[in-house]
Amino acid sequence: HPFKGEVRLEGETPRSRYVEDWEIAEVLAMKSKRNSGSVLAIQAYIKLKIITGMDRKTLLTLTASDIKEDGIYIARSKVAHSTGKATIYEMTDELKDAIQQAKDARPTISPFLFCNREGAGYYNVETGRANGWDSMWQRFMDRVLAETKVTVRFTEHDLRAKAASDAPTEDQARALLSHTSVATTRRIYRRKPYRDWE
């Protein structure tokens, strides 16, 4: 995204890091030193990211009004202006548990699912940045490398790619990420290694 200083050069190879299931298990098994706070919040965030494939902006701006009894209702930021279509993530026990974990990890009551000590959301819509969240993520990944068997850092974007890679079909992956073209999903997000006879 050029306005955020994120420029992909023409012909640049997309990331290929595929986060394995065992790595997720290691990360989710990490113990928090407190009953709420960053470790538990990021673990809930990772669960939600893998279940839904939501991008960072969408996840960090989720509010109570987006969460209904039957699912999470969102309008993807990149497609909202062109199609106006919403994505609905059906409420499952797994999704419900991840949402509850995120709520329990908040340092204070807030309309945001992920919030700082003042109850404000982490994502600044005007700047496109989430500085407090980025700092938390970096500290969390430092702990992951120091305390688990994971040896290579992964990014939030790699988790989004895992959600797409683990979807049974390319079309289901495209729908999960709300892409208009399966080509983008295939080129950037389908990273899981596969055998040549599959």
PDB file of N, CA, C and O in Angstrom, residues 116-187:
ATOM      1  N   ASN A 116      -6.957  -0.931  23.849  1.00  0.00           N
ATOM      2  CA  ASN A 116      -5.870  -0.597  24.778  1.00  0.00           C
ATOM      3  C   ASN A 116      -6.444  -0.297  26.163  1.00  0.00           C
ATOM      4  O   ASN A 116      -7.646  -0.435  26.382  1.00  0.00           O
ATOM      5  N   ARG A 117      -5.608   0.150  27.080  1.00  0.00           N
ATOM      6  CA  ARG A 117      -6.047   0.378  28.464  1.00  0.00           C
ATOM      7  C   ARG A 117      -7.107   1.459  28.589  1.00  0.00           C
ATOM      8  O   ARG A 117      -7.861   1.507  29.545  1.00  0.00           O
ATOM      9  N   GLU A 118      -7.139   2.371  27.604  1.00  0.00           N
ATOM     10  CA  GLU A 118      -8.146   3.443  27.618  1.00  0.00           C
ATOM     11  C   GLU A 118      -9.457   3.008  26.963  1.00  0.00           C
ATOM     12  O   GLU A 118     -10.411   3.775  26.901  1.00  0.00           O
ATOM     13  N   GLY A 119      -9.480   1.794  26.407  1.00  0.00           N
ATOM     14  CA  GLY A 119     -10.682   1.296  25.743  1.00  0.00           C
ATOM     15  C   GLY A 119     -10.768   1.667  24.277  1.00  0.00           C
ATOM     16  O   GLY A 119     -11.748   1.356  23.605  1.00  0.00           O
ATOM     17  N   ALA A 120      -9.746   2.346  23.760  1.00  0.00           N
ATOM     18  CA  ALA A 120      -9.727   2.738  22.348  1.00  0.00           C
ATOM     19  C   ALA A 120      -9.221   1.581  21.497  1.00  0.00           C
ATOM     20  O   ALA A 120      -8.431   0.748  21.955  1.00  0.00           O
ATOM     21  N   GLY A 121      -9.669   1.549  20.254  1.00  0.00           N
ATOM     22  CA  GLY A 121      -9.178   0.538  19.323  1.00  0.00           C
ATOM     23  C   GLY A 121      -7.732   0.817  18.948  1.00  0.00           C
ATOM     24  O   GLY A 121      -7.259   1.944  19.043  1.00  0.00           O
ATOM     25  N   TYR A 122      -7.024  -0.213  18.514  1.00  0.00           N
ATOM     26  CA  TYR A 122      -5.614  -0.062  18.165  1.00  0.00           C
ATOM     27  C   TYR A 122      -5.404   0.566  16.790  1.00  0.00           C
ATOM     28  O   TYR A 122      -4.370   1.172  16.538  1.00  0.00           O
ATOM     29  N   TYR A 123      -6.369   0.389  15.906  1.00  0.00           N
ATOM     30  CA  TYR A 123      -6.160   0.816  14.509  1.00  0.00           C
ATOM     31  C   TYR A 123      -6.587   2.264  14.309  1.00  0.00           C
ATOM     32  O   TYR A 123      -7.708   2.647  14.628  1.00  0.00           O
ATOM     33  N   ASN A 124      -5.680   3.086  13.781  1.00  0.00           N
ATOM     34  CA  ASN A 124      -5.966   4.481  13.458  1.00  0.00           C
ATOM     35  C   ASN A 124      -6.388   4.551  11.998  1.00  0.00           C
ATOM     36  O   ASN A 124      -5.556   4.384  11.091  1.00  0.00           O
ATOM     37  N   VAL A 125      -7.660   4.793  11.748  1.00  0.00           N
ATOM     38  CA  VAL A 125      -8.201   4.783  10.389  1.00  0.00           C
ATOM     39  C   VAL A 125      -7.581   5.884   9.538  1.00  0.00           C
ATOM     40  O   VAL A 125      -7.366   5.702   8.337  1.00  0.00           O
ATOM     41  N   GLU A 126      -7.257   7.021  10.146  1.00  0.00           N
ATOM     42  CA  GLU A 126      -6.685   8.140   9.389  1.00  0.00           C
ATOM     43  C   GLU A 126      -5.275   7.849   8.893  1.00  0.00           C
ATOM     44  O   GLU A 126      -4.927   8.199   7.766  1.00  0.00           O
ATOM     45  N   THR A 127      -4.463   7.219   9.721  1.00  0.00           N
ATOM     46  CA  THR A 127      -3.070   6.962   9.332  1.00  0.00           C
ATOM     47  C   THR A 127      -2.863   5.562   8.767  1.00  0.00           C
ATOM     48  O   THR A 127      -1.852   5.294   8.114  1.00  0.00           O
ATOM     49  N   GLY A 128      -3.817   4.672   9.031  1.00  0.00           N
ATOM     50  CA  GLY A 128      -3.650   3.291   8.590  1.00  0.00           C
ATOM     51  C   GLY A 128      -2.646   2.526   9.433  1.00  0.00           C
ATOM     52  O   GLY A 128      -2.145   1.486   9.018  1.00  0.00           O
ATOM     53  N   ARG A 129      -2.348   3.039  10.598  1.00  0.00           N
ATOM     54  CA  ARG A 129      -1.346   2.409  11.463  1.00  0.00           C
ATOM     55  C   ARG A 129      -1.985   1.869  12.746  1.00  0.00           C
ATOM     56  O   ARG A 129      -3.035   2.329  13.159  1.00  0.00           O
ATOM     57  N   ALA A 130      -1.268   0.923  13.343  1.00  0.00           N
ATOM     58  CA  ALA A 130      -1.693   0.360  14.631  1.00  0.00           C
ATOM     59  C   ALA A 130      -0.432   0.197  15.478  1.00  0.00           C
ATOM     60  O   ALA A 130      -0.002  -0.912  15.782  1.00  0.00           O
ATOM     61  N   ASN A 131       0.179   1.323  15.820  1.00  0.00           N
ATOM     62  CA  ASN A 131       1.490   1.318  16.471  1.00  0.00           C
ATOM     63  C   ASN A 131       1.522   0.526  17.773  1.00  0.00           C
ATOM     64  O   ASN A 131       2.445  -0.250  18.010  1.00  0.00           O
ATOM     65  N   GLY A 132       0.533   0.731  18.641  1.00  0.00           N
ATOM     66  CA  GLY A 132       0.507  -0.001  19.903  1.00  0.00           C
ATOM     67  C   GLY A 132       0.404  -1.499  19.679  1.00  0.00           C
ATOM     68  O   GLY A 132       1.062  -2.299  20.348  1.00  0.00           O
ATOM     69  N   TRP A 133      -0.426  -1.887  18.726  1.00  0.00           N
ATOM     70  CA  TRP A 133      -0.594  -3.304  18.404  1.00  0.00           C
ATOM     71  C   TRP A 133       0.692  -3.872  17.820  1.00  0.00           C
ATOM     72  O   TRP A 133       1.116  -4.969  18.171  1.00  0.00           O
ATOM     73  N   ASP A 134       1.329  -3.113  16.927  1.00  0.00           N
ATOM     74  CA  ASP A 134       2.581  -3.578  16.312  1.00  0.00           C
ATOM     75  C   ASP A 134       3.651  -3.833  17.360  1.00  0.00           C
ATOM     76  O   ASP A 134       4.379  -4.824  17.294  1.00  0.00           O
ATOM     77  N   SER A 135       3.746  -2.957  18.354  1.00  0.00           N
ATOM     78  CA  SER A 135       4.725  -3.130  19.429  1.00  0.00           C
ATOM     79  C   SER A 135       4.416  -4.386  20.237  1.00  0.00           C
ATOM     80  O   SER A 135       5.314  -5.168  20.579  1.00  0.00           O
ATOM     81  N   MET A 136       3.133  -4.596  20.528  1.00  0.00           N
ATOM     82  CA  MET A 136       2.711  -5.786  21.267  1.00  0.00           C
ATOM     83  C   MET A 136       3.045  -7.053  20.483  1.00  0.00           C
ATOM     84  O   MET A 136       3.538  -8.039  21.043  1.00  0.00           O
ATOM     85  N   TRP A 137       2.761  -7.019  19.179  1.00  0.00           N
ATOM     86  CA  TRP A 137       3.019  -8.175  18.314  1.00  0.00           C
ATOM     87  C   TRP A 137       4.513  -8.507  18.304  1.00  0.00           C
ATOM     88  O   TRP A 137       4.896  -9.676  18.407  1.00  0.00           O
ATOM     89  N   GLN A 138       5.369  -7.484  18.183  1.00  0.00           N
ATOM     90  CA  GLN A 138       6.818  -7.710  18.157  1.00  0.00           C
ATOM     91  C   GLN A 138       7.302  -8.343  19.461  1.00  0.00           C
ATOM     92  O   GLN A 138       8.106  -9.276  19.448  1.00  0.00           O
ATOM     93  N   ARG A 139       6.819  -7.830  20.596  1.00  0.00           N
ATOM     94  CA  ARG A 139       7.208  -8.404  21.893  1.00  0.00           C
ATOM     95  C   ARG A 139       6.717  -9.850  22.017  1.00  0.00           C
ATOM     96  O   ARG A 139       7.416 -10.715  22.545  1.00  0.00           O
ATOM     97  N   PHE A 140       5.511 -10.094  21.515  1.00  0.00           N
ATOM     98  CA  PHE A 140       4.942 -11.445  21.551  1.00  0.00           C
ATOM     99  C   PHE A 140       5.803 -12.393  20.722  1.00  0.00           C
ATOM    100  O   PHE A 140       6.139 -13.497  21.165  1.00  0.00           O
ATOM    101  N   MET A 141       6.175 -11.980  19.503  1.00  0.00           N
ATOM    102  CA  MET A 141       6.990 -12.832  18.637  1.00  0.00           C
ATOM    103  C   MET A 141       8.373 -13.062  19.237  1.00  0.00           C
ATOM    104  O   MET A 141       8.947 -14.148  19.081  1.00  0.00           O
ATOM    105  N   ASP A 142       8.922 -12.083  19.946  1.00  0.00           N
ATOM    106  CA  ASP A 142      10.200 -12.280  20.651  1.00  0.00           C
ATOM    107  C   ASP A 142      10.063 -13.410  21.664  1.00  0.00           C
ATOM    108  O   ASP A 142      10.946 -14.266  21.778  1.00  0.00           O
ATOM    109  N   ARG A 143       8.944 -13.407  22.403  1.00  0.00           N
ATOM    110  CA  ARG A 143       8.696 -14.473  23.379  1.00  0.00           C
ATOM    111  C   ARG A 143       8.501 -15.817  22.692  1.00  0.00           C
ATOM    112  O   ARG A 143       8.984 -16.839  23.174  1.00  0.00           O
ATOM    113  N   VAL A 144       7.794 -15.816  21.564  1.00  0.00           N
ATOM    114  CA  VAL A 144       7.562 -17.059  20.817  1.00  0.00           C
ATOM    115  C   VAL A 144       8.896 -17.701  20.459  1.00  0.00           C
ATOM    116  O   VAL A 144       9.106 -18.905  20.676  1.00  0.00           O
ATOM    117  N   LEU A 145       9.832 -16.914  19.916  1.00  0.00           N
ATOM    118  CA  LEU A 145      11.125 -17.458  19.503  1.00  0.00           C
ATOM    119  C   LEU A 145      11.959 -17.902  20.698  1.00  0.00           C
ATOM    120  O   LEU A 145      12.731 -18.859  20.606  1.00  0.00           O
ATOM    121  N   ALA A 146      11.798 -17.223  21.821  1.00  0.00           N
ATOM    122  CA  ALA A 146      12.592 -17.544  23.009  1.00  0.00           C
ATOM    123  C   ALA A 146      12.034 -18.727  23.802  1.00  0.00           C
ATOM    124  O   ALA A 146      12.794 -19.475  24.412  1.00  0.00           O
ATOM    125  N   GLU A 147      10.707 -18.914  23.769  1.00  0.00           N
ATOM    126  CA  GLU A 147      10.075 -19.866  24.682  1.00  0.00           C
ATOM    127  C   GLU A 147       9.440 -21.086  24.025  1.00  0.00           C
ATOM    128  O   GLU A 147       8.979 -21.988  24.713  1.00  0.00           O
ATOM    129  N   THR A 148       9.375 -21.113  22.700  1.00  0.00           N
ATOM    130  CA  THR A 148       8.739 -22.249  22.020  1.00  0.00           C
ATOM    131  C   THR A 148       9.716 -22.881  21.035  1.00  0.00           C
ATOM    132  O   THR A 148      10.842 -22.419  20.877  1.00  0.00           O
ATOM    133  N   LYS A 149       9.254 -23.906  20.332  1.00  0.00           N
ATOM    134  CA  LYS A 149      10.081 -24.574  19.324  1.00  0.00           C
ATOM    135  C   LYS A 149      10.037 -23.857  17.978  1.00  0.00           C
ATOM    136  O   LYS A 149      10.705 -24.267  17.034  1.00  0.00           O
ATOM    137  N   VAL A 150       9.233 -22.800  17.885  1.00  0.00           N
ATOM    138  CA  VAL A 150       9.157 -22.020  16.638  1.00  0.00           C
ATOM    139  C   VAL A 150      10.477 -21.281  16.460  1.00  0.00           C
ATOM    140  O   VAL A 150      10.965 -20.623  17.377  1.00  0.00           O
ATOM    141  N   THR A 151      11.078 -21.393  15.271  1.00  0.00           N
ATOM    142  CA  THR A 151      12.392 -20.786  15.028  1.00  0.00           C
ATOM    143  C   THR A 151      12.358 -19.655  14.006  1.00  0.00           C
ATOM    144  O   THR A 151      13.334 -18.922  13.869  1.00  0.00           O
ATOM    145  N   VAL A 152      11.250 -19.530  13.280  1.00  0.00           N
ATOM    146  CA  VAL A 152      11.147 -18.488  12.249  1.00  0.00           C
ATOM    147  C   VAL A 152       9.913 -17.635  12.542  1.00  0.00           C
ATOM    148  O   VAL A 152       8.806 -18.164  12.699  1.00  0.00           O
ATOM    149  N   ARG A 153      10.123 -16.329  12.607  1.00  0.00           N
ATOM    150  CA  ARG A 153       9.000 -15.413  12.836  1.00  0.00           C
ATOM    151  C   ARG A 153       7.943 -15.581  11.757  1.00  0.00           C
ATOM    152  O   ARG A 153       8.245 -15.929  10.629  1.00  0.00           O
ATOM    153  N   PHE A 154       6.708 -15.283  12.130  1.00  0.00           N
ATOM    154  CA  PHE A 154       5.653 -15.170  11.120  1.00  0.00           C
ATOM    155  C   PHE A 154       4.908 -13.876  11.364  1.00  0.00           C
ATOM    156  O   PHE A 154       4.947 -13.308  12.450  1.00  0.00           O
ATOM    157  N   THR A 155       4.262 -13.406  10.321  1.00  0.00           N
ATOM    158  CA  THR A 155       3.550 -12.135  10.382  1.00  0.00           C
ATOM    159  C   THR A 155       2.051 -12.385  10.446  1.00  0.00           C
ATOM    160  O   THR A 155       1.577 -13.506  10.213  1.00  0.00           O
ATOM    161  N   GLU A 156       1.319 -11.326  10.713  1.00  0.00           N
ATOM    162  CA  GLU A 156      -0.139 -11.419  10.693  1.00  0.00           C
ATOM    163  C   GLU A 156      -0.622 -11.799   9.297  1.00  0.00           C
ATOM    164  O   GLU A 156      -1.592 -12.535   9.131  1.00  0.00           O
ATOM    165  N   HIS A 157       0.086 -11.290   8.281  1.00  0.00           N
ATOM    166  CA  HIS A 157      -0.275 -11.593   6.897  1.00  0.00           C
ATOM    167  C   HIS A 157      -0.062 -13.080   6.600  1.00  0.00           C
ATOM    168  O   HIS A 157      -0.819 -13.686   5.840  1.00  0.00           O
ATOM    169  N   ASP A 158       0.964 -13.667   7.216  1.00  0.00           N
ATOM    170  CA  ASP A 158       1.202 -15.105   7.046  1.00  0.00           C
ATOM    171  C   ASP A 158       0.047 -15.920   7.624  1.00  0.00           C
ATOM    172  O   ASP A 158      -0.290 -16.988   7.104  1.00  0.00           O
ATOM    173  N   LEU A 159      -0.574 -15.419   8.693  1.00  0.00           N
ATOM    174  CA  LEU A 159      -1.720 -16.117   9.284  1.00  0.00           C
ATOM    175  C   LEU A 159      -2.938 -16.029   8.374  1.00  0.00           C
ATOM    176  O   LEU A 159      -3.713 -16.973   8.260  1.00  0.00           O
ATOM    177  N   ARG A 160      -3.104 -14.884   7.736  1.00  0.00           N
ATOM    178  CA  ARG A 160      -4.192 -14.733   6.757  1.00  0.00           C
ATOM    179  C   ARG A 160      -3.977 -15.712   5.605  1.00  0.00           C
ATOM    180  O   ARG A 160      -4.917 -16.356   5.125  1.00  0.00           O
ATOM    181  N   ALA A 161      -2.723 -15.854   5.203  1.00  0.00           N
ATOM    182  CA  ALA A 161      -2.393 -16.807   4.141  1.00  0.00           C
ATOM    183  C   ALA A 161      -2.644 -18.244   4.599  1.00  0.00           C
ATOM    184  O   ALA A 161      -3.062 -19.088   3.808  1.00  0.00           O
ATOM    185  N   LYS A 162      -2.415 -18.520   5.870  1.00  0.00           N
ATOM    186  CA  LYS A 162      -2.689 -19.864   6.392  1.00  0.00           C
ATOM    187  C   LYS A 162      -4.176 -20.179   6.293  1.00  0.00           C
ATOM    188  O   LYS A 162      -4.563 -21.283   5.906  1.00  0.00           O
ATOM    189  N   ALA A 163      -5.010 -19.194   6.648  1.00  0.00           N
ATOM    190  CA  ALA A 163      -6.462 -19.398   6.553  1.00  0.00           C
ATOM    191  C   ALA A 163      -6.856 -19.754   5.122  1.00  0.00           C
ATOM    192  O   ALA A 163      -7.657 -20.671   4.889  1.00  0.00           O
ATOM    193  N   ALA A 164      -6.269 -19.047   4.160  1.00  0.00           N
ATOM    194  CA  ALA A 164      -6.582 -19.315   2.755  1.00  0.00           C
ATOM    195  C   ALA A 164      -5.988 -20.643   2.303  1.00  0.00           C
ATOM    196  O   ALA A 164      -6.612 -21.398   1.560  1.00  0.00           O
ATOM    197  N   SER A 165      -4.768 -20.933   2.743  1.00  0.00           N
ATOM    198  CA  SER A 165      -4.089 -22.172   2.342  1.00  0.00           C
ATOM    199  C   SER A 165      -4.804 -23.406   2.870  1.00  0.00           C
ATOM    200  O   SER A 165      -4.823 -24.445   2.223  1.00  0.00           O
ATOM    201  N   ASP A 166      -5.366 -23.292   4.067  1.00  0.00           N
ATOM    202  CA  ASP A 166      -6.021 -24.439   4.691  1.00  0.00           C
ATOM    203  C   ASP A 166      -7.462 -24.644   4.219  1.00  0.00           C
ATOM    204  O   ASP A 166      -8.078 -25.659   4.552  1.00  0.00           O
ATOM    205  N   ALA A 167      -8.005 -23.692   3.470  1.00  0.00           N
ATOM    206  CA  ALA A 167      -9.355 -23.865   2.930  1.00  0.00           C
ATOM    207  C   ALA A 167      -9.336 -25.024   1.926  1.00  0.00           C
ATOM    208  O   ALA A 167      -8.361 -25.184   1.187  1.00  0.00           O
ATOM    209  N   PRO A 168     -10.402 -25.833   1.894  1.00  0.00           N
ATOM    210  CA  PRO A 168     -10.407 -27.020   1.028  1.00  0.00           C
ATOM    211  C   PRO A 168     -10.215 -26.725  -0.464  1.00  0.00           C
ATOM    212  O   PRO A 168      -9.586 -27.501  -1.170  1.00  0.00           O
ATOM    213  N   THR A 169     -10.780 -25.621  -0.947  1.00  0.00           N
ATOM    214  CA  THR A 169     -10.654 -25.304  -2.376  1.00  0.00           C
ATOM    215  C   THR A 169     -10.240 -23.851  -2.566  1.00  0.00           C
ATOM    216  O   THR A 169     -10.382 -23.034  -1.653  1.00  0.00           O
ATOM    217  N   GLU A 170      -9.750 -23.544  -3.764  1.00  0.00           N
ATOM    218  CA  GLU A 170      -9.368 -22.163  -4.063  1.00  0.00           C
ATOM    219  C   GLU A 170     -10.572 -21.237  -4.012  1.00  0.00           C
ATOM    220  O   GLU A 170     -10.466 -20.097  -3.574  1.00  0.00           O
ATOM    221  N   ASP A 171     -11.720 -21.717  -4.452  1.00  0.00           N
ATOM    222  CA  ASP A 171     -12.906 -20.862  -4.443  1.00  0.00           C
ATOM    223  C   ASP A 171     -13.348 -20.560  -3.014  1.00  0.00           C
ATOM    224  O   ASP A 171     -13.760 -19.441  -2.708  1.00  0.00           O
ATOM    225  N   GLN A 172     -13.237 -21.551  -2.128  1.00  0.00           N
ATOM    226  CA  GLN A 172     -13.574 -21.304  -0.729  1.00  0.00           C
ATOM    227  C   GLN A 172     -12.580 -20.339  -0.094  1.00  0.00           C
ATOM    228  O   GLN A 172     -12.955 -19.481   0.695  1.00  0.00           O
ATOM    229  N   ALA A 173     -11.307 -20.440  -0.476  1.00  0.00           N
ATOM    230  CA  ALA A 173     -10.285 -19.514   0.025  1.00  0.00           C
ATOM    231  C   ALA A 173     -10.574 -18.104  -0.470  1.00  0.00           C
ATOM    232  O   ALA A 173     -10.480 -17.134   0.289  1.00  0.00           O
ATOM    233  N   ARG A 174     -10.944 -17.975  -1.736  1.00  0.00           N
ATOM    234  CA  ARG A 174     -11.268 -16.662  -2.311  1.00  0.00           C
ATOM    235  C   ARG A 174     -12.448 -16.040  -1.581  1.00  0.00           C
ATOM    236  O   ARG A 174     -12.418 -14.867  -1.206  1.00  0.00           O
ATOM    237  N   ALA A 175     -13.477 -16.835  -1.321  1.00  0.00           N
ATOM    238  CA  ALA A 175     -14.661 -16.331  -0.609  1.00  0.00           C
ATOM    239  C   ALA A 175     -14.316 -15.939   0.827  1.00  0.00           C
ATOM    240  O   ALA A 175     -14.776 -14.906   1.317  1.00  0.00           O
ATOM    241  N   LEU A 176     -13.481 -16.741   1.483  1.00  0.00           N
ATOM    242  CA  LEU A 176     -13.085 -16.453   2.859  1.00  0.00           C
ATOM    243  C   LEU A 176     -12.406 -15.097   2.962  1.00  0.00           C
ATOM    244  O   LEU A 176     -12.667 -14.320   3.871  1.00  0.00           O
ATOM    245  N   LEU A 177     -11.529 -14.796   1.996  1.00  0.00           N
ATOM    246  CA  LEU A 177     -10.786 -13.535   2.024  1.00  0.00           C
ATOM    247  C   LEU A 177     -11.524 -12.402   1.300  1.00  0.00           C
ATOM    248  O   LEU A 177     -11.020 -11.288   1.224  1.00  0.00           O
ATOM    249  N   SER A 178     -12.699 -12.702   0.761  1.00  0.00           N
ATOM    250  CA  SER A 178     -13.514 -11.723   0.024  1.00  0.00           C
ATOM    251  C   SER A 178     -12.775 -11.124  -1.169  1.00  0.00           C
ATOM    252  O   SER A 178     -12.893  -9.945  -1.472  1.00  0.00           O
ATOM    253  N   HIS A 179     -12.016 -11.957  -1.853  1.00  0.00           N
ATOM    254  CA  HIS A 179     -11.342 -11.503  -3.070  1.00  0.00           C
ATOM    255  C   HIS A 179     -12.317 -11.580  -4.242  1.00  0.00           C
ATOM    256  O   HIS A 179     -13.149 -12.474  -4.294  1.00  0.00           O
ATOM    257  N   THR A 180     -12.195 -10.651  -5.171  1.00  0.00           N
ATOM    258  CA  THR A 180     -13.048 -10.705  -6.355  1.00  0.00           C
ATOM    259  C   THR A 180     -12.493 -11.681  -7.381  1.00  0.00           C
ATOM    260  O   THR A 180     -13.229 -12.212  -8.202  1.00  0.00           O
ATOM    261  N   SER A 181     -11.191 -11.928  -7.330  1.00  0.00           N
ATOM    262  CA  SER A 181     -10.555 -12.841  -8.282  1.00  0.00           C
ATOM    263  C   SER A 181      -9.799 -13.932  -7.545  1.00  0.00           C
ATOM    264  O   SER A 181      -9.066 -13.662  -6.590  1.00  0.00           O
ATOM    265  N   VAL A 182      -9.947 -15.163  -8.011  1.00  0.00           N
ATOM    266  CA  VAL A 182      -9.223 -16.272  -7.403  1.00  0.00           C
ATOM    267  C   VAL A 182      -7.736 -16.178  -7.716  1.00  0.00           C
ATOM    268  O   VAL A 182      -6.900 -16.757  -7.014  1.00  0.00           O
ATOM    269  N   ALA A 183      -7.360 -15.419  -8.750  1.00  0.00           N
ATOM    270  CA  ALA A 183      -5.946 -15.295  -9.133  1.00  0.00           C
ATOM    271  C   ALA A 183      -5.124 -14.677  -8.015  1.00  0.00           C
ATOM    272  O   ALA A 183      -4.003 -15.115  -7.729  1.00  0.00           O
ATOM    273  N   THR A 184      -5.669 -13.648  -7.343  1.00  0.00           N
ATOM    274  CA  THR A 184      -4.962 -13.018  -6.224  1.00  0.00           C
ATOM    275  C   THR A 184      -4.807 -14.006  -5.081  1.00  0.00           C
ATOM    276  O   THR A 184      -3.738 -14.125  -4.484  1.00  0.00           O
ATOM    277  N   THR A 185      -5.871 -14.718  -4.784  1.00  0.00           N
ATOM    278  CA  THR A 185      -5.836 -15.714  -3.711  1.00  0.00           C
ATOM    279  C   THR A 185      -4.776 -16.760  -4.011  1.00  0.00           C
ATOM    280  O   THR A 185      -3.970 -17.107  -3.146  1.00  0.00           O
ATOM    281  N   ARG A 186      -4.764 -17.255  -5.231  1.00  0.00           N
ATOM    282  CA  ARG A 186      -3.827 -18.315  -5.627  1.00  0.00           C
ATOM    283  C   ARG A 186      -2.383 -17.818  -5.577  1.00  0.00           C
ATOM    284  O   ARG A 186      -1.512 -18.479  -5.045  1.00  0.00           O
ATOM    285  N   ARG A 187      -2.136 -16.621  -6.098  1.00  0.00           N
ATOM    286  CA  ARG A 187      -0.768 -16.117  -6.222  1.00  0.00           C
ATOM    287  C   ARG A 187      -0.141 -15.737  -4.879  1.00  0.00           C
ATOM    288  O   ARG A 187       1.027 -16.008  -4.635  1.00  0.00           O
TER     289      ARG A 187
END
